[in-house]
XYZ file of C-alpha atoms in Angstrom:
489
model
C 3.349 -15.508 8.301
C 4.184 -13.075 11.061
C 2.131 -10.771 13.212
C 4.231 -7.946 11.817
C 2.584 -6.292 8.803
C 4.437 -3.004 8.694
C 6.919 -3.995 6.025
C 4.890 -4.918 3.008
C 7.042 -4.193 0.021
C 10.680 0.693 0.261
C 17.082 4.648 -1.828
C 15.345 3.474 -3.890
C 16.610 1.043 -2.690
C 18.440 3.366 -2.155
C 17.798 3.341 -5.838
C 21.040 5.136 -6.463
C 20.837 4.304 -10.159
C 17.364 5.702 -10.653
C 16.994 8.975 -12.523
C 14.781 11.318 -10.567
C 15.691 14.769 -11.749
C 18.703 16.636 -13.092
C 21.300 16.317 -10.353
C 22.886 19.499 -9.069
C 25.625 18.860 -6.542
C 26.262 21.401 -3.832
C 29.956 21.851 -3.045
C 30.547 22.289 0.687
C 33.782 23.619 2.159
C 33.711 22.462 5.758
C 35.686 19.476 6.943
C 34.903 16.193 5.184
C 34.467 14.608 8.627
C 31.722 17.041 9.524
C 30.036 16.649 6.164
C 29.803 12.868 6.360
C 28.672 12.823 9.988
C 25.981 15.414 9.407
C 24.804 13.605 6.300
C 23.975 10.602 8.467
C 21.823 12.602 10.845
C 20.601 15.371 8.574
C 22.733 18.354 9.549
C 24.304 19.640 6.358
C 27.370 21.827 6.448
C 27.507 25.315 5.008
C 29.611 26.308 2.058
C 31.923 29.258 2.548
C 33.443 30.196 -0.751
C 34.024 33.086 -3.060
C 32.190 31.149 -5.744
C 28.439 31.294 -5.952
C 27.025 28.064 -4.478
C 24.416 26.112 -6.404
C 20.897 25.361 -5.273
C 20.564 22.033 -3.469
C 18.809 19.205 -5.295
C 15.543 17.818 -3.913
C 16.848 14.940 -1.804
C 15.377 11.496 -1.244
C 15.636 12.266 2.489
C 14.412 15.845 2.736
C 16.148 16.505 6.064
C 19.498 16.254 4.242
C 18.946 19.462 2.249
C 20.754 22.691 3.161
C 18.920 25.802 1.984
C 21.229 28.333 3.655
C 22.836 28.800 0.231
C 19.894 31.097 -0.545
C 21.573 33.631 1.746
C 23.843 34.335 -1.221
C 22.151 36.933 -3.459
C 23.725 35.515 -6.634
C 22.137 32.068 -6.242
C 19.449 31.608 -8.942
C 15.958 32.176 -7.557
C 12.736 30.220 -8.037
C 9.133 30.966 -7.027
C 8.402 30.601 -3.298
C 12.064 30.789 -2.327
C 10.991 33.110 0.469
C 9.492 29.978 2.075
C 12.467 27.739 1.309
C 14.777 30.021 3.278
C 13.302 32.118 6.064
C 16.289 33.732 7.737
C 15.891 34.026 11.513
C 19.142 35.799 12.423
C 20.827 38.835 10.949
C 24.188 37.599 12.205
C 24.063 33.933 11.184
C 22.910 32.714 7.777
C 22.826 29.165 9.188
C 19.875 29.978 11.456
C 16.770 29.651 9.331
C 13.426 27.918 8.733
C 12.597 26.007 5.556
C 9.308 24.570 4.284
C 8.906 21.769 1.735
C 6.555 19.178 0.280
C 6.463 15.978 -1.804
C 3.723 14.464 -3.925
C 3.924 10.973 -5.418
C 1.161 9.497 -7.572
C 1.471 5.961 -8.933
C -1.083 4.002 -10.951
C -0.632 0.231 -10.673
C -2.136 -2.817 -12.351
C -1.005 -5.958 -10.547
C -1.725 -9.616 -9.700
C -0.970 -10.065 -5.990
C 0.511 -13.395 -4.834
C 0.418 -14.747 -8.409
C -3.396 -14.729 -8.267
C -3.538 -17.322 -5.450
C -5.722 -17.103 -2.343
C -8.585 -15.407 -4.133
C -6.415 -12.509 -5.321
C -7.323 -11.146 -8.730
C -5.842 -8.537 -10.988
C -6.324 -5.146 -9.385
C -6.040 -1.592 -10.735
C -5.636 1.294 -8.304
C -3.868 4.528 -7.413
C -1.233 4.927 -4.708
C -1.180 8.563 -3.589
C 1.327 10.010 -1.129
C 1.554 13.614 0.095
C 4.227 14.846 2.499
C 4.891 18.274 4.027
C 7.742 19.298 6.295
C 9.226 22.104 8.379
C 12.996 22.237 8.886
C 14.506 24.517 11.556
C 18.292 25.036 11.660
C 20.125 26.811 14.471
C 23.731 27.966 14.002
C 24.521 25.034 11.708
C 24.637 22.649 14.675
C 21.019 22.001 15.689
C 18.202 20.760 13.470
C 14.529 20.356 14.350
C 12.706 18.479 11.570
C 8.981 17.747 11.460
C 7.184 15.968 8.578
C 3.568 14.905 8.046
C 2.289 12.331 5.562
C -1.098 11.459 4.090
C -1.444 8.268 2.032
C -4.448 6.840 0.193
C -5.030 3.956 -2.243
C -8.268 4.628 -4.137
C -9.575 1.592 -6.013
C -7.418 -1.023 -4.277
C -9.535 -4.055 -3.406
C -7.441 -5.298 -0.479
C -5.382 -2.402 0.912
C -2.700 -3.342 3.419
C -1.496 -1.279 6.418
C 1.264 0.193 4.238
C -1.157 1.388 1.549
C -3.257 3.844 3.569
C -2.597 6.303 6.378
C -4.949 9.273 6.385
C -2.680 11.624 8.339
C 0.273 10.887 10.600
C 3.658 12.100 11.763
C 6.231 10.624 9.390
C 9.246 12.213 11.087
C 9.797 14.450 14.068
C 13.286 14.662 15.531
C 15.951 16.891 17.011
C 19.538 16.498 15.793
C 22.681 18.020 17.302
C 26.314 17.897 16.166
C 29.485 18.772 18.087
C 33.226 18.382 17.497
C 34.734 15.594 19.583
C 38.441 14.907 19.551
C 39.578 14.790 15.942
C 36.071 14.033 14.678
C 32.434 15.021 14.978
C 29.606 13.388 16.896
C 26.004 13.794 15.738
C 22.940 12.718 17.708
C 19.376 12.406 16.412
C 16.454 11.750 18.767
C 12.799 11.184 17.845
C 10.806 9.719 14.971
C 13.127 9.276 11.994
C 13.791 7.283 8.838
C 16.882 5.081 8.593
C 18.059 3.364 5.422
C 21.460 1.812 4.798
C 23.375 0.722 1.712
C 21.140 -0.612 -1.086
C 18.419 -1.051 1.537
C 18.182 -4.792 0.994
C 17.345 -5.338 4.670
C 17.151 -1.909 6.364
C 15.168 0.669 4.452
C 12.759 3.589 4.526
C 10.369 1.383 2.512
C 9.720 3.802 -0.337
C 8.083 1.172 -2.571
C 4.579 1.083 -1.079
C 2.635 4.152 0.012
C 3.512 4.510 3.698
C 7.223 4.891 4.378
C 8.876 3.168 7.338
C 9.635 5.338 10.356
C 11.463 4.450 13.552
C 11.078 5.964 17.036
C 14.423 6.096 18.777
C 17.915 7.546 18.919
C 20.810 7.503 16.415
C 24.407 8.458 17.232
C 27.172 8.805 14.641
C 30.848 9.606 15.149
C 33.015 10.396 12.131
C 36.783 10.634 12.189
C 38.773 10.643 8.976
C 37.860 7.583 6.883
C 36.055 5.950 9.818
C 32.414 6.254 10.824
C 30.760 4.635 13.829
C 26.978 4.483 14.083
C 24.767 3.129 16.822
C 21.000 3.235 17.017
C 18.165 1.812 19.040
C 14.630 2.127 17.694
C 11.072 0.909 17.871
C 9.772 0.616 14.276
C 6.520 2.493 13.753
C 3.465 0.368 12.949
C 0.831 1.861 10.682
C -2.911 2.105 11.227
C -5.602 3.912 9.251
C -8.359 4.661 11.742
C -8.284 8.011 13.556
C -5.775 10.655 12.568
C -2.277 10.388 14.060
C -2.839 6.790 15.212
C 0.485 5.226 14.153
C 2.419 3.839 17.089
C 5.524 2.027 18.268
C 5.970 -0.230 21.277
C 8.553 -2.354 23.118
C 6.996 -5.407 21.431
C 8.928 -4.555 18.230
C 12.467 -3.174 18.339
C 15.651 -2.959 16.298
C 19.112 -1.819 17.323
C 22.615 -2.036 15.918
C 26.246 -0.916 16.142
C 27.830 -0.231 12.753
C 31.378 0.514 11.567
C 32.218 1.999 8.155
C 35.653 2.429 6.580
C 36.478 4.305 3.400
C 39.053 1.926 1.916
C 39.874 4.014 -1.156
C 38.329 7.112 -2.709
C 35.897 4.849 -4.599
C 35.388 1.861 -2.299
C 34.159 1.243 1.235
C 33.717 -1.577 3.709
C 31.085 -1.723 6.449
C 29.838 -4.150 9.074
C 27.338 -4.153 11.895
C 25.959 -6.296 14.668
C 22.356 -5.833 15.734
C 19.284 -7.357 17.254
C 15.724 -7.638 15.989
C 13.037 -8.366 18.592
C 9.385 -9.080 17.850
C 6.798 -10.461 20.236
C 4.176 -12.970 19.124
C 5.745 -13.629 15.712
C 4.225 -16.375 13.572
C 5.822 -18.518 10.896
C 4.344 -21.626 9.300
C 6.496 -23.918 11.470
C 7.229 -21.731 14.517
C 5.631 -19.053 16.675
C 6.405 -17.073 19.801
C 8.643 -14.191 20.779
C 11.272 -13.747 18.067
C 14.828 -12.695 18.926
C 17.365 -12.497 16.099
C 21.014 -11.522 16.549
C 22.320 -10.049 13.302
C 25.798 -9.843 11.775
C 26.198 -8.054 8.426
C 29.151 -7.228 6.149
C 29.139 -5.162 2.942
C 31.790 -4.164 0.411
C 31.081 -1.740 -2.413
C 33.110 0.252 -4.873
C 34.019 1.378 -8.382
C 37.192 0.643 -10.332
C 37.381 2.221 -13.740
C 34.172 1.253 -15.490
C 33.377 -1.658 -13.175
C 31.159 -1.247 -10.110
C 30.121 -3.758 -7.466
C 28.080 -4.121 -4.294
C 28.147 -7.270 -2.137
C 26.416 -7.862 1.194
C 25.838 -10.823 3.514
C 23.912 -11.260 6.773
C 23.575 -14.037 9.321
C 20.689 -14.345 11.792
C 20.836 -16.444 14.954
C 18.545 -16.561 17.941
C 15.279 -18.061 19.139
C 11.561 -18.000 18.435
C 9.523 -19.544 21.196
C 11.318 -22.770 22.118
C 13.033 -23.143 18.727
C 16.457 -21.928 17.641
C 16.963 -19.670 14.612
C 19.763 -20.218 12.064
C 19.310 -18.142 8.914
C 21.396 -16.298 6.334
C 21.158 -14.172 3.195
C 23.496 -12.654 0.638
C 23.245 -10.335 -2.338
C 25.698 -9.080 -4.949
C 25.568 -6.893 -8.040
C 28.469 -6.341 -10.435
C 28.235 -4.092 -13.478
C 30.277 -2.560 -16.246
C 29.610 0.767 -17.919
C 30.798 1.356 -21.459
C 31.744 5.010 -21.570
C 32.835 5.223 -25.197
C 29.357 6.287 -26.320
C 27.102 9.078 -25.122
C 24.380 6.552 -24.207
C 26.467 5.164 -21.308
C 25.327 1.543 -21.758
C 25.752 -0.669 -18.705
C 25.403 -4.401 -18.204
C 25.127 -6.062 -14.808
C 24.757 -9.436 -13.163
C 22.904 -9.842 -9.873
C 22.824 -12.793 -7.481
C 20.731 -13.098 -4.324
C 20.024 -15.954 -1.942
C 18.282 -16.381 1.405
C 17.786 -19.451 3.541
C 14.520 -21.324 3.989
C 13.329 -23.718 6.673
C 14.793 -27.179 6.099
C 12.237 -29.093 8.179
C 9.089 -28.120 10.104
C 9.836 -30.747 12.770
C 13.527 -30.257 13.650
C 12.918 -27.518 16.272
C 14.987 -25.055 14.261
C 13.739 -22.197 12.093
C 15.971 -21.550 9.078
C 13.746 -19.015 7.280
C 15.521 -15.685 6.818
C 13.598 -12.653 8.075
C 13.929 -9.869 5.464
C 13.447 -7.287 8.264
C 12.595 -3.965 6.570
C 12.864 -4.462 2.777
C 12.628 -1.543 0.371
C 10.222 -3.048 -2.158
C 12.389 -1.624 -4.958
C 15.403 -3.913 -4.861
C 14.056 -6.674 -7.126
C 11.108 -5.050 -8.878
C 8.303 -2.740 -7.795
C 5.821 -5.565 -8.430
C 6.595 -7.226 -5.099
C 6.818 -10.799 -6.399
C 10.070 -11.558 -4.572
C 11.523 -11.138 -1.091
C 14.579 -12.274 0.835
C 13.175 -15.552 2.223
C 13.835 -19.054 0.860
C 15.204 -17.591 -2.338
C 17.837 -18.061 -5.023
C 17.712 -15.288 -7.619
C 19.855 -14.557 -10.688
C 19.274 -11.526 -12.900
C 20.952 -9.902 -15.889
C 20.257 -6.256 -16.662
C 21.032 -3.779 -19.419
C 20.596 -0.017 -19.115
C 21.339 3.068 -21.166
C 20.777 6.830 -21.131
C 19.585 7.850 -24.601
C 18.877 11.437 -23.507
C 20.044 13.625 -20.644
C 18.087 12.692 -17.491
C 16.451 9.727 -19.229
C 17.346 6.180 -18.297
C 16.032 2.947 -19.826
C 16.676 -0.469 -18.316
C 15.568 -4.013 -18.978
C 16.362 -7.280 -17.284
C 15.588 -10.979 -17.035
C 15.509 -12.776 -13.699
C 15.167 -16.448 -12.736
C 14.091 -17.594 -9.271
C 14.286 -20.833 -7.322
C 13.591 -21.815 -3.740
C 16.594 -22.431 -1.500
C 14.743 -25.463 -0.124
C 11.543 -27.198 -1.238
C 10.565 -27.827 2.392
C 9.714 -24.145 2.858
C 7.180 -21.956 1.035
C 7.546 -19.468 -1.802
C 7.444 -15.942 -0.343
C 6.334 -12.572 -1.675
C 6.818 -9.124 -0.130
C 7.192 -8.472 2.693
C 7.388 -12.067 3.942
C 4.056 -13.552 2.866
C 4.060 -17.297 2.049
C 2.204 -18.358 -1.085
C -0.444 -20.768 0.301
C 0.208 -24.524 0.109
C 3.675 -24.251 -1.490
C 5.722 -25.489 1.498
C 6.912 -29.053 0.880
C 5.266 -29.153 -2.524
C 6.640 -29.204 -6.073
C 10.173 -28.366 -7.136
C 12.617 -25.563 -6.500
C 11.934 -23.587 -9.685
C 9.646 -20.613 -8.967
C 9.560 -18.758 -12.272
C 11.191 -16.372 -14.727
C 10.404 -12.693 -15.167
C 11.190 -9.878 -17.541
C 11.351 -6.253 -16.455
C 11.412 -2.942 -18.307
C 11.754 0.447 -16.640
C 12.032 4.026 -17.893
C 12.963 6.981 -15.669
C 12.866 10.614 -16.710
C 13.841 13.703 -14.741
C 11.796 16.438 -16.401
C 12.925 19.248 -14.103
C 14.746 19.541 -10.784
C 11.301 19.115 -9.192
C 9.442 16.610 -11.403
C 10.341 13.011 -12.206
C 8.417 10.334 -14.111
C 8.802 6.562 -14.168
C 7.212 3.651 -16.009
C 7.761 -0.006 -15.089
C 6.403 -3.226 -16.586
C 7.006 -6.756 -15.302
C 5.853 -10.108 -16.695
C 6.345 -13.131 -14.423
C 6.098 -16.595 -15.972
C 5.074 -18.847 -13.087
C 6.624 -22.268 -12.574
C 4.785 -25.539 -12.058
C 4.674 -25.211 -8.257
C 2.878 -21.876 -8.395
C 0.467 -23.178 -11.029
C -0.286 -26.294 -8.956
C -1.661 -24.171 -6.086
C -3.906 -22.086 -8.341
C -1.435 -19.431 -9.432
C -0.729 -18.232 -12.948
C 1.503 -15.959 -14.995
C 1.245 -12.424 -13.683
C 1.753 -8.909 -15.008
C 2.579 -5.614 -13.365
C 2.347 -2.132 -14.831
C 3.159 1.002 -12.851
C 3.236 4.635 -13.962
C 4.591 7.114 -11.439
C 4.948 10.898 -11.140
C 6.861 12.652 -8.356
C 6.996 16.301 -7.421
C 9.304 17.788 -4.832
C 9.395 21.366 -3.577
């Protein structure tokens, strides 16, 4: 569909609800302003307290960890802690070097694109290894460098996001300074940026190769307000020589974002941005793509009810045609806290525009930008393009650090004139202008288990019952099975 192939299928989402390991929260005593600003750009504050601080948890974004707590002799020790905290100054515990690593192994059995286009059921391994060095100077400067190596043994048709023999995943310098009544934090270099539930802007944790961005991020935090601006060139992945990933002016993304903590449990955010891609190709339009973005999100918790709602509009041009596209997503849930299993039910609604006519000189297909690959299911059957999606979900925690969830989703096209799309934005062949709106119904089951603070396991199964339109172009019911193990040190 497009020349861009870097976004096939990634906080966990954010998958905030996913169990990874027993969570151990580190209390920090510096100003809340400083804490929130540094969290954006990876400079964690230091706890100063008479109480013994706890060890930090292994974070989804490893640059967010603060290992200076190991300067306290009463903090529980683990093997190789001498490499987690290498103190570089006798006078400042916040000046140190830290080493770390991640390993993720996932076995998948999947039918890509519903078995259309010559795709058959495939069984393979997705293997990801990451190693990093984190240098902190006086609690204000961070130099973070991370390598990744990704392979997909057994996969018949690996994509650019499945394999990357060895490359720089992140390499940046971050600095924070007080400014007025707040704190400004600047991060320059190759970095990962994910926001909210990562519906549209993510680190793309779903496939093997995570999404990096070359550029600069600036955040200013003052009281309940946070202002973020960034300009980046998304990194495009290759798997030829070592260290061959690249970015260029032909693909860029920038935005200005405002966040407001409305109450202690709710927040409102909005941003304006621009996505630019040269030589983009859609089924009914091609050329240099320029999309102006406006996004609004409201999320919060009230008692046992939680919600997250987000909407985005896209306007601009591609070649000689105008662009008018939109998308929205919302999840509302209720947790029943009267039992130790913490059962939760939720309802999810998502929709994204499709192209109304291939001949009206206007492209209405929503560009999902940088999707996570986790938001719907890990199977990758759905993306934010020409979509209407409704899902009910039930989850429970039968044991500590064990979460079980199951759901049923139904999908339609927003318009029959446009195609059915799978991750990242791949049209199912011959579906545009054919058949009805109904795409199919799927069932999902997932189990997550945090064995230790370092090891997490997950199992996911999806069955998709294809509708008549998919069947008419050679597709069929599809099944996905994934078994995953993660280790973080």
